[in-house]
Amino acid sequence: MHLTKGTYFAKGPAVIPSNTTVDFQDVTVRIGYAGLFLKTLPGTHGVRLIGNLAFVGNRGDFGGISFYGTSDLSIETRVDVSGIAPNKQFLLFDRCQNGKVLGGMRSSDSRLVLATDSSSLEVGGVHAGPYRLDPGDSIVRVICTGAHGPTSGIYLHDIDIDGGNVLATTSPVYVASAKGQPPIHDVTVARCRIRNTLALVDGVDVGRCVGVTVSDIYGEGVNVALAVVASSATVSKVEGRRCRAQAFEYGDPKYQTDDISGLEADGIVARDCGLGWGGVFSSGIGIFASPGTSTSNVRLRNVDAMDTDGKSQRFGLGVGEGVHDVRVEGGRLYGFAGRVRSLVPDSELTLVGVA
């Protein structure tokens, strides 16, 4: 299917059949009704989107492209998105398998990707912002509701989002299973750069998952640059600057719902973080647990948490209640009020070769 160069007004949804390539040849699509532009039906397979597309929504109840129960998807389209209604999204994957979004996506006012109960999904090349409006939810969001069984195989990478100091609802990049449901297995997040959110909005959140690998994360002017509430997790190369809370945290003092353990991190850099909080939470790096849960078996290596102006980062490391068996090896921890603020017995925290 070839859409030649020009502007199209969508007044009803088009259904993409199996084994179809849609080629957008420098196309602008404007939504002229409260509905979808394109969709698939359950059981569809072998769909590919290519080319260049400018998509203009009407702030109505729906809009964009939705894939339902579809397998073997490849979205290679370069897309500039605007006008999606708050809490809606341009791309929806609902119970899909084997999907890739790699063409490059941009927006300054809309959510871009929502994946629900979908497995073997890769999303990369999102470069969005600075945002002018808060779209009301994550820009890239992957969730498991539990209604259709467990999900696995999530790979998010090369994402750059500038919140424009208006994103105030939830983290721009978010991966989590619903409370009380099976965790998402095999999650990888790499090369993400998130800046300029408001209030409690983190940069990247990974929660209720098992088997997590996160690397190369940068956050500035956010709440927490990277928060991981997951078991069997490995984190490397995280940098947070002027975060309201931590540059990096394992566990969470409020939203953690399960015990987590088997946690490693290497190469965590924090600069002037924790300035929006007090006590144990005014630290560059944090290890936490919410009441009734525990965070245990934590290994941090080559940490570098520093206050540079004598007033922004109170502690290098904060360790909250419900945390067990934390070992920090190598690096430096510094805050204008001390290296460490810990609420656990001394036997639960070991520092080796830490300046």
mmCIF file of C-alpha atoms in Angstrom:
data_model
loop_
_atom_site.group_PDB
_atom_site.id
_atom_site.type_symbol
_atom_site.label_atom_id
_atom_site.label_comp_id
_atom_site.label_asym_id
_atom_site.label_seq_id
_atom_site.Cartn_x
_atom_site.Cartn_y
_atom_site.Cartn_z
ATOM 1 C CA MET A 1 0.000 0.000 0.000
ATOM 2 C CA HIS A 2 1.577 3.289 -1.122
ATOM 3 C CA LEU A 3 0.399 6.689 0.104
ATOM 4 C CA THR A 4 1.933 9.232 -2.258
ATOM 5 C CA LYS A 5 3.144 12.625 -1.076
ATOM 6 C CA GLY A 6 0.362 14.911 0.108
ATOM 7 C CA THR A 7 -2.109 15.593 2.904
ATOM 8 C CA TYR A 8 -4.825 13.075 3.795
ATOM 9 C CA PHE A 9 -7.890 13.606 5.995
ATOM 10 C CA ALA A 10 -8.889 10.441 7.859
ATOM 11 C CA LYS A 11 -12.644 10.179 8.406
ATOM 12 C CA GLY A 12 -12.729 6.512 9.352
ATOM 13 C CA PRO A 13 -10.332 3.712 10.339
ATOM 14 C CA ALA A 14 -8.541 1.596 7.770
ATOM 15 C CA VAL A 15 -7.828 -2.037 8.632
ATOM 16 C CA ILE A 16 -4.381 -3.404 7.721
ATOM 17 C CA PRO A 17 -4.489 -7.054 6.625
ATOM 18 C CA SER A 18 -1.730 -9.596 7.135
ATOM 19 C CA ASN A 19 1.473 -9.476 5.091
ATOM 20 C CA THR A 20 1.034 -5.819 4.180
ATOM 21 C CA THR A 21 3.579 -2.997 3.896
ATOM 22 C CA VAL A 22 2.297 0.560 4.209
ATOM 23 C CA ASP A 23 4.640 3.085 2.565
ATOM 24 C CA PHE A 24 4.198 6.718 3.647
ATOM 25 C CA GLN A 25 5.868 8.783 0.916
ATOM 26 C CA ASP A 26 6.252 12.090 2.803
ATOM 27 C CA VAL A 27 2.632 12.063 3.900
ATOM 28 C CA THR A 28 0.682 14.286 6.297
ATOM 29 C CA VAL A 29 -2.371 12.697 7.905
ATOM 30 C CA ARG A 30 -4.990 14.790 9.694
ATOM 31 C CA ILE A 31 -7.666 13.121 11.804
ATOM 32 C CA GLY A 32 -11.110 14.482 10.950
ATOM 33 C CA TYR A 33 -13.148 12.510 13.473
ATOM 34 C CA ALA A 34 -12.897 10.963 16.966
ATOM 35 C CA GLY A 35 -11.373 7.682 15.895
ATOM 36 C CA LEU A 36 -8.319 5.780 14.713
ATOM 37 C CA PHE A 37 -6.315 6.215 11.533
ATOM 38 C CA LEU A 38 -5.119 2.612 11.117
ATOM 39 C CA LYS A 39 -5.659 -0.638 13.017
ATOM 40 C CA THR A 40 -5.199 -4.383 12.799
ATOM 41 C CA LEU A 41 -7.538 -7.127 13.910
ATOM 42 C CA PRO A 42 -6.557 -10.015 16.221
ATOM 43 C CA GLY A 43 -4.685 -12.742 14.366
ATOM 44 C CA THR A 44 -3.041 -10.368 11.887
ATOM 45 C CA HIS A 45 0.650 -10.946 11.163
ATOM 46 C CA GLY A 46 3.461 -9.621 8.990
ATOM 47 C CA VAL A 47 2.679 -5.878 9.016
ATOM 48 C CA ARG A 48 5.323 -3.305 8.094
ATOM 49 C CA LEU A 49 5.148 0.508 8.075
ATOM 50 C CA ILE A 50 7.867 2.502 6.295
ATOM 51 C CA GLY A 51 8.523 6.004 4.983
ATOM 52 C CA ASN A 52 7.918 9.475 6.443
ATOM 53 C CA LEU A 53 4.707 10.547 8.171
ATOM 54 C CA ALA A 54 3.472 13.696 9.887
ATOM 55 C CA PHE A 55 0.447 12.805 11.995
ATOM 56 C CA VAL A 56 -1.852 15.586 13.233
ATOM 57 C CA GLY A 57 -4.560 14.610 15.712
ATOM 58 C CA ASN A 58 -7.565 16.695 16.677
ATOM 59 C CA ARG A 59 -7.303 16.283 20.463
ATOM 60 C CA GLY A 60 -10.309 13.992 20.182
ATOM 61 C CA ASP A 61 -10.939 10.767 22.065
ATOM 62 C CA PHE A 62 -8.877 8.582 19.760
ATOM 63 C CA GLY A 63 -6.198 8.819 17.133
ATOM 64 C CA GLY A 64 -3.138 7.115 15.778
ATOM 65 C CA ILE A 65 -2.494 3.468 14.996
ATOM 66 C CA SER A 66 -3.566 0.468 17.072
ATOM 67 C CA PHE A 67 -2.379 -3.110 16.727
ATOM 68 C CA TYR A 68 -4.579 -5.762 18.346
ATOM 69 C CA GLY A 69 -3.418 -9.351 18.823
ATOM 70 C CA THR A 70 -0.892 -8.966 16.018
ATOM 71 C CA SER A 71 2.474 -10.653 15.491
ATOM 72 C CA ASP A 72 5.592 -9.876 13.450
ATOM 73 C CA LEU A 73 5.266 -6.093 13.334
ATOM 74 C CA SER A 74 7.907 -3.714 12.001
ATOM 75 C CA ILE A 75 7.411 0.050 12.333
ATOM 76 C CA GLU A 76 10.239 1.704 10.435
ATOM 77 C CA THR A 77 8.393 4.953 9.746
ATOM 78 C CA ARG A 78 9.899 8.306 10.664
ATOM 79 C CA VAL A 79 6.998 10.072 12.393
ATOM 80 C CA ASP A 80 6.320 13.558 13.708
ATOM 81 C CA VAL A 81 3.271 13.372 15.987
ATOM 82 C CA SER A 82 1.049 16.162 17.330
ATOM 83 C CA GLY A 83 -2.480 16.644 18.609
ATOM 84 C CA ILE A 84 -3.045 13.282 20.324
ATOM 85 C CA ALA A 85 -5.686 13.608 23.045
ATOM 86 C CA PRO A 86 -4.468 13.578 26.675
ATOM 87 C CA ASN A 87 -4.016 10.028 28.034
ATOM 88 C CA LYS A 88 -4.193 8.551 24.527
ATOM 89 C CA GLN A 89 -1.241 7.467 22.389
ATOM 90 C CA PHE A 90 -0.056 7.429 18.798
ATOM 91 C CA LEU A 91 0.953 3.730 18.739
ATOM 92 C CA LEU A 92 -0.873 1.062 20.738
ATOM 93 C CA PHE A 93 0.304 -2.547 20.977
ATOM 94 C CA ASP A 94 -2.365 -4.675 22.645
ATOM 95 C CA ARG A 95 -1.542 -8.387 23.130
ATOM 96 C CA CYS A 96 1.054 -8.302 20.349
ATOM 97 C CA GLN A 97 4.095 -10.481 19.752
ATOM 98 C CA ASN A 98 7.408 -9.732 18.013
ATOM 99 C CA GLY A 99 7.169 -6.011 17.334
ATOM 100 C CA LYS A 100 9.787 -3.392 16.480
ATOM 101 C CA VAL A 101 9.537 0.410 16.432
ATOM 102 C CA LEU A 102 12.771 1.756 15.000
ATOM 103 C CA GLY A 103 12.037 4.456 12.449
ATOM 104 C CA GLY A 104 12.332 7.475 14.733
ATOM 105 C CA MET A 105 9.487 9.302 16.491
ATOM 106 C CA ARG A 106 9.115 12.928 17.583
ATOM 107 C CA SER A 107 6.542 15.001 19.397
ATOM 108 C CA SER A 108 6.253 18.007 21.679
ATOM 109 C CA ASP A 109 2.727 17.420 22.985
ATOM 110 C CA SER A 110 1.726 13.734 22.639
ATOM 111 C CA ARG A 111 2.302 10.272 24.026
ATOM 112 C CA LEU A 112 4.005 8.019 21.517
ATOM 113 C CA VAL A 113 3.963 4.315 22.493
ATOM 114 C CA LEU A 114 1.788 2.232 24.809
ATOM 115 C CA ALA A 115 2.316 -1.537 24.907
ATOM 116 C CA THR A 116 -0.138 -3.626 26.936
ATOM 117 C CA ASP A 117 0.318 -7.345 27.545
ATOM 118 C CA SER A 118 2.766 -7.571 24.631
ATOM 119 C CA SER A 119 5.996 -9.588 24.422
ATOM 120 C CA SER A 120 9.200 -9.516 22.390
ATOM 121 C CA LEU A 121 8.860 -5.798 21.796
ATOM 122 C CA GLU A 122 11.638 -3.380 20.824
ATOM 123 C CA VAL A 123 11.262 0.401 20.830
ATOM 124 C CA GLY A 124 14.131 2.690 19.850
ATOM 125 C CA GLY A 125 14.842 6.041 18.284
ATOM 126 C CA VAL A 126 12.393 8.246 20.200
ATOM 127 C CA HIS A 127 13.620 11.863 20.323
ATOM 128 C CA ALA A 128 10.826 13.977 21.767
ATOM 129 C CA GLY A 129 10.425 17.427 23.254
ATOM 130 C CA PRO A 130 10.879 19.939 24.601
ATOM 131 C CA TYR A 131 7.257 19.310 25.567
ATOM 132 C CA ARG A 132 4.803 22.224 25.500
ATOM 133 C CA LEU A 133 1.914 20.277 27.038
ATOM 134 C CA ASP A 134 1.736 17.402 29.509
ATOM 135 C CA PRO A 135 0.082 14.485 27.637
ATOM 136 C CA GLY A 136 -1.015 12.942 30.932
ATOM 137 C CA ASP A 137 1.056 9.759 30.918
ATOM 138 C CA SER A 138 4.395 8.254 29.906
ATOM 139 C CA ILE A 139 5.800 8.957 26.467
ATOM 140 C CA VAL A 140 6.901 5.311 26.154
ATOM 141 C CA ARG A 141 4.975 2.965 28.461
ATOM 142 C CA VAL A 142 5.047 -0.852 28.689
ATOM 143 C CA ILE A 143 2.673 -2.600 31.089
ATOM 144 C CA CYS A 144 1.382 -6.048 31.927
ATOM 145 C CA THR A 145 -2.184 -6.123 33.261
ATOM 146 C CA GLY A 146 -2.110 -9.856 33.981
ATOM 147 C CA ALA A 147 -5.367 -10.371 32.098
ATOM 148 C CA HIS A 148 -3.634 -12.285 29.300
ATOM 149 C CA GLY A 149 -0.812 -14.017 31.121
ATOM 150 C CA PRO A 150 2.798 -12.936 31.719
ATOM 151 C CA THR A 151 4.842 -10.879 29.294
ATOM 152 C CA SER A 152 8.565 -10.891 28.521
ATOM 153 C CA GLY A 153 11.302 -9.698 26.212
ATOM 154 C CA ILE A 154 11.100 -5.896 26.394
ATOM 155 C CA TYR A 155 13.920 -3.813 24.877
ATOM 156 C CA LEU A 156 13.793 -0.008 25.058
ATOM 157 C CA HIS A 157 16.794 1.936 23.790
ATOM 158 C CA ASP A 158 18.116 5.193 22.334
ATOM 159 C CA ILE A 159 15.394 7.390 23.796
ATOM 160 C CA ASP A 160 15.879 11.122 24.345
ATOM 161 C CA ILE A 161 13.069 13.120 25.973
ATOM 162 C CA ASP A 162 13.081 16.728 27.134
ATOM 163 C CA GLY A 163 10.095 17.277 29.399
ATOM 164 C CA GLY A 164 10.186 21.017 28.869
ATOM 165 C CA ASN A 165 9.385 21.485 32.583
ATOM 166 C CA VAL A 166 5.755 20.546 31.891
ATOM 167 C CA LEU A 167 5.745 16.723 32.244
ATOM 168 C CA ALA A 168 4.211 16.303 35.685
ATOM 169 C CA THR A 169 2.140 13.087 35.624
ATOM 170 C CA THR A 170 4.451 10.070 35.386
ATOM 171 C CA SER A 171 7.903 9.086 34.149
ATOM 172 C CA PRO A 172 8.525 9.484 30.400
ATOM 173 C CA VAL A 173 9.909 5.919 30.151
ATOM 174 C CA TYR A 174 8.025 3.336 32.210
ATOM 175 C CA VAL A 175 8.031 -0.482 32.354
ATOM 176 C CA ALA A 176 5.997 -2.322 34.995
ATOM 177 C CA SER A 177 3.527 -5.072 35.728
ATOM 178 C CA ALA A 178 0.317 -4.274 37.568
ATOM 179 C CA LYS A 179 0.235 -4.772 41.320
ATOM 180 C CA GLY A 180 -0.445 -8.389 42.242
ATOM 181 C CA GLN A 181 0.193 -9.670 38.701
ATOM 182 C CA PRO A 182 3.092 -11.737 37.332
ATOM 183 C CA PRO A 183 6.239 -9.670 36.800
ATOM 184 C CA ILE A 184 7.522 -8.803 33.358
ATOM 185 C CA HIS A 185 10.552 -10.983 32.570
ATOM 186 C CA ASP A 186 13.664 -10.126 30.581
ATOM 187 C CA VAL A 187 13.683 -6.332 30.402
ATOM 188 C CA THR A 188 16.515 -4.291 28.861
ATOM 189 C CA VAL A 189 16.701 -0.489 28.869
ATOM 190 C CA ALA A 190 19.709 1.244 27.317
ATOM 191 C CA ARG A 191 20.902 4.673 26.235
ATOM 192 C CA CYS A 192 18.135 6.888 27.564
ATOM 193 C CA ARG A 193 18.442 10.608 28.263
ATOM 194 C CA ILE A 194 15.611 12.302 30.189
ATOM 195 C CA ARG A 195 15.503 15.934 31.307
ATOM 196 C CA ASN A 196 13.272 18.603 32.825
ATOM 197 C CA THR A 197 10.248 17.004 34.482
ATOM 198 C CA LEU A 198 8.224 18.326 37.406
ATOM 199 C CA ALA A 199 7.140 17.139 40.867
ATOM 200 C CA LEU A 200 7.566 13.375 41.486
ATOM 201 C CA VAL A 201 8.140 12.473 37.851
ATOM 202 C CA ASP A 202 11.241 10.284 37.432
ATOM 203 C CA GLY A 203 13.244 9.835 34.251
ATOM 204 C CA VAL A 204 13.111 6.038 33.824
ATOM 205 C CA ASP A 205 11.041 3.710 36.039
ATOM 206 C CA VAL A 206 11.321 -0.086 35.965
ATOM 207 C CA GLY A 207 9.003 -1.820 38.432
ATOM 208 C CA ARG A 208 7.663 -5.286 39.226
ATOM 209 C CA CYS A 209 10.003 -7.006 36.786
ATOM 210 C CA VAL A 210 12.476 -9.897 37.007
ATOM 211 C CA GLY A 211 15.682 -10.179 35.005
ATOM 212 C CA VAL A 212 16.456 -6.534 34.304
ATOM 213 C CA THR A 213 19.459 -4.957 32.575
ATOM 214 C CA VAL A 214 19.738 -1.169 32.453
ATOM 215 C CA SER A 215 22.691 0.801 31.095
ATOM 216 C CA ASP A 216 23.695 4.278 29.925
ATOM 217 C CA ILE A 217 21.023 6.424 31.566
ATOM 218 C CA TYR A 218 21.295 10.186 31.989
ATOM 219 C CA GLY A 219 18.817 12.269 33.960
ATOM 220 C CA GLU A 220 18.852 15.968 34.784
ATOM 221 C CA GLY A 221 16.202 18.110 36.432
ATOM 222 C CA VAL A 222 13.991 15.079 37.192
ATOM 223 C CA ASN A 223 12.861 13.446 40.438
ATOM 224 C CA VAL A 224 14.932 10.218 40.197
ATOM 225 C CA ALA A 225 16.996 9.696 37.058
ATOM 226 C CA LEU A 226 16.575 5.900 37.249
ATOM 227 C CA ALA A 227 14.419 3.946 39.704
ATOM 228 C CA VAL A 228 14.508 0.139 39.605
ATOM 229 C CA VAL A 229 12.078 -1.855 41.734
ATOM 230 C CA ALA A 230 12.825 -5.305 40.394
ATOM 231 C CA SER A 231 14.679 -8.501 41.262
ATOM 232 C CA SER A 232 17.705 -9.981 39.525
ATOM 233 C CA ALA A 233 18.715 -6.600 38.171
ATOM 234 C CA THR A 234 21.997 -5.300 36.782
ATOM 235 C CA VAL A 235 22.551 -1.577 36.282
ATOM 236 C CA SER A 236 25.565 0.216 34.797
ATOM 237 C CA LYS A 237 26.551 3.741 33.740
ATOM 238 C CA VAL A 238 23.916 5.958 35.301
ATOM 239 C CA GLU A 239 24.397 9.694 35.746
ATOM 240 C CA GLY A 240 22.027 12.071 37.466
ATOM 241 C CA ARG A 241 22.515 15.814 37.873
ATOM 242 C CA ARG A 242 20.405 18.156 39.968
ATOM 243 C CA CYS A 243 17.769 15.512 40.571
ATOM 244 C CA ARG A 244 15.151 16.377 43.160
ATOM 245 C CA ALA A 245 15.585 12.903 44.655
ATOM 246 C CA GLN A 246 18.291 10.368 43.801
ATOM 247 C CA ALA A 247 20.319 9.948 40.650
ATOM 248 C CA PHE A 248 19.635 6.233 41.118
ATOM 249 C CA GLU A 249 17.633 4.098 43.507
ATOM 250 C CA TYR A 250 16.963 0.436 44.063
ATOM 251 C CA GLY A 251 13.596 -0.048 45.698
ATOM 252 C CA ASP A 252 11.119 2.663 46.624
ATOM 253 C CA PRO A 253 9.933 3.956 50.009
ATOM 254 C CA LYS A 254 6.300 4.302 48.896
ATOM 255 C CA TYR A 255 5.405 2.383 45.733
ATOM 256 C CA GLN A 256 7.295 -0.881 46.217
ATOM 257 C CA THR A 257 4.820 -3.771 46.581
ATOM 258 C CA ASP A 258 7.105 -6.842 46.597
ATOM 259 C CA ASP A 259 10.405 -7.960 48.095
ATOM 260 C CA ILE A 260 13.309 -7.490 45.694
ATOM 261 C CA SER A 261 16.808 -8.990 45.775
ATOM 262 C CA GLY A 262 19.822 -9.871 43.658
ATOM 263 C CA LEU A 263 20.704 -6.291 42.736
ATOM 264 C CA GLU A 264 23.947 -5.014 41.199
ATOM 265 C CA ALA A 265 25.021 -1.594 39.986
ATOM 266 C CA ASP A 266 28.322 -0.320 38.591
ATOM 267 C CA GLY A 267 29.329 3.202 37.655
ATOM 268 C CA ILE A 268 26.688 5.397 39.305
ATOM 269 C CA VAL A 269 27.353 9.147 39.154
ATOM 270 C CA ALA A 270 25.320 11.635 41.204
ATOM 271 C CA ARG A 271 25.872 15.377 41.239
ATOM 272 C CA ASP A 272 23.905 17.701 43.520
ATOM 273 C CA CYS A 273 20.947 15.343 43.859
ATOM 274 C CA GLY A 274 18.349 14.934 46.606
ATOM 275 C CA LEU A 275 17.866 18.685 46.901
ATOM 276 C CA GLY A 276 14.069 18.343 46.922
ATOM 277 C CA TRP A 277 13.899 16.044 49.962
ATOM 278 C CA GLY A 278 15.179 15.697 53.500
ATOM 279 C CA GLY A 279 16.772 13.048 55.694
ATOM 280 C CA VAL A 280 17.720 9.755 54.107
ATOM 281 C CA PHE A 281 16.079 10.816 50.848
ATOM 282 C CA SER A 282 18.365 13.825 50.369
ATOM 283 C CA SER A 283 21.099 11.593 48.958
ATOM 284 C CA GLY A 284 22.679 11.031 45.572
ATOM 285 C CA ILE A 285 22.140 7.253 45.602
ATOM 286 C CA GLY A 286 19.351 5.482 47.473
ATOM 287 C CA ILE A 287 18.505 1.932 48.563
ATOM 288 C CA PHE A 288 14.940 1.788 49.887
ATOM 289 C CA ALA A 289 11.952 -0.408 50.645
ATOM 290 C CA SER A 290 8.359 0.487 51.429
ATOM 291 C CA PRO A 291 6.717 -0.665 54.682
ATOM 292 C CA GLY A 292 6.067 -4.413 54.619
ATOM 293 C CA THR A 293 8.608 -5.132 51.867
ATOM 294 C CA SER A 294 12.359 -5.658 51.791
ATOM 295 C CA THR A 295 15.259 -4.855 49.482
ATOM 296 C CA SER A 296 18.234 -7.163 49.925
ATOM 297 C CA ASN A 297 21.467 -8.514 48.494
ATOM 298 C CA VAL A 298 22.592 -5.236 46.930
ATOM 299 C CA ARG A 299 26.052 -4.719 45.421
ATOM 300 C CA LEU A 300 27.224 -1.285 44.281
ATOM 301 C CA ARG A 301 30.598 -0.730 42.630
ATOM 302 C CA ASN A 302 32.496 2.363 41.492
ATOM 303 C CA VAL A 303 30.055 4.904 42.860
ATOM 304 C CA ASP A 304 30.671 8.645 42.530
ATOM 305 C CA ALA A 305 28.133 10.714 44.458
ATOM 306 C CA MET A 306 29.184 14.279 45.193
ATOM 307 C CA ASP A 307 27.826 17.617 46.348
ATOM 308 C CA THR A 308 29.577 20.416 44.443
ATOM 309 C CA ASP A 309 28.195 23.599 45.992
ATOM 310 C CA GLY A 310 27.870 22.792 49.698
ATOM 311 C CA LYS A 311 24.076 23.015 49.758
ATOM 312 C CA SER A 312 22.457 20.642 47.263
ATOM 313 C CA GLN A 313 23.251 17.019 48.138
ATOM 314 C CA ARG A 314 23.079 16.240 51.831
ATOM 315 C CA PHE A 315 24.440 12.654 51.669
ATOM 316 C CA GLY A 316 26.253 10.470 49.166
ATOM 317 C CA LEU A 317 24.217 7.351 49.957
ATOM 318 C CA GLY A 318 20.869 6.906 51.683
ATOM 319 C CA VAL A 319 19.765 3.517 53.047
ATOM 320 C CA GLY A 320 16.189 3.229 54.281
ATOM 321 C CA GLU A 321 14.362 0.866 56.589
ATOM 322 C CA GLY A 322 13.648 -2.636 55.315
ATOM 323 C CA VAL A 323 16.991 -2.885 53.510
ATOM 324 C CA HIS A 324 19.376 -5.807 54.086
ATOM 325 C CA ASP A 325 22.874 -6.800 53.001
ATOM 326 C CA VAL A 326 24.208 -3.794 51.093
ATOM 327 C CA ARG A 327 27.849 -3.760 50.019
ATOM 328 C CA VAL A 328 29.523 -0.785 48.325
ATOM 329 C CA GLU A 329 32.921 -1.361 46.732
ATOM 330 C CA GLY A 330 35.102 1.435 45.369
ATOM 331 C CA GLY A 331 34.473 5.053 44.528
ATOM 332 C CA ARG A 332 33.451 8.003 46.665
ATOM 333 C CA LEU A 333 30.409 9.178 48.578
ATOM 334 C CA TYR A 334 30.075 12.759 49.696
ATOM 335 C CA GLY A 335 27.359 15.100 50.888
ATOM 336 C CA PHE A 336 27.576 18.372 52.754
ATOM 337 C CA ALA A 337 26.069 16.614 55.821
ATOM 338 C CA GLY A 338 27.965 13.317 55.510
ATOM 339 C CA ARG A 339 28.879 10.321 53.382
ATOM 340 C CA VAL A 340 25.996 8.061 54.356
ATOM 341 C CA ARG A 341 22.606 8.348 56.031
ATOM 342 C CA SER A 342 21.490 4.866 57.051
ATOM 343 C CA LEU A 343 18.394 3.705 58.939
ATOM 344 C CA VAL A 344 19.510 0.064 59.189
ATOM 345 C CA PRO A 345 21.896 -1.652 61.632
ATOM 346 C CA ASP A 346 25.592 -1.262 60.831
ATOM 347 C CA SER A 347 25.786 -4.978 60.079
ATOM 348 C CA GLU A 348 23.538 -4.499 57.023
ATOM 349 C CA LEU A 349 25.855 -2.013 55.272
ATOM 350 C CA THR A 350 29.486 -2.593 54.252
ATOM 351 C CA LEU A 351 31.736 -0.046 52.588
ATOM 352 C CA VAL A 352 34.997 -1.264 51.021
ATOM 353 C CA GLY A 353 37.482 1.118 49.448
ATOM 354 C CA VAL A 354 35.020 4.010 49.424
ATOM 355 C CA ALA A 355 36.414 7.509 49.927
#
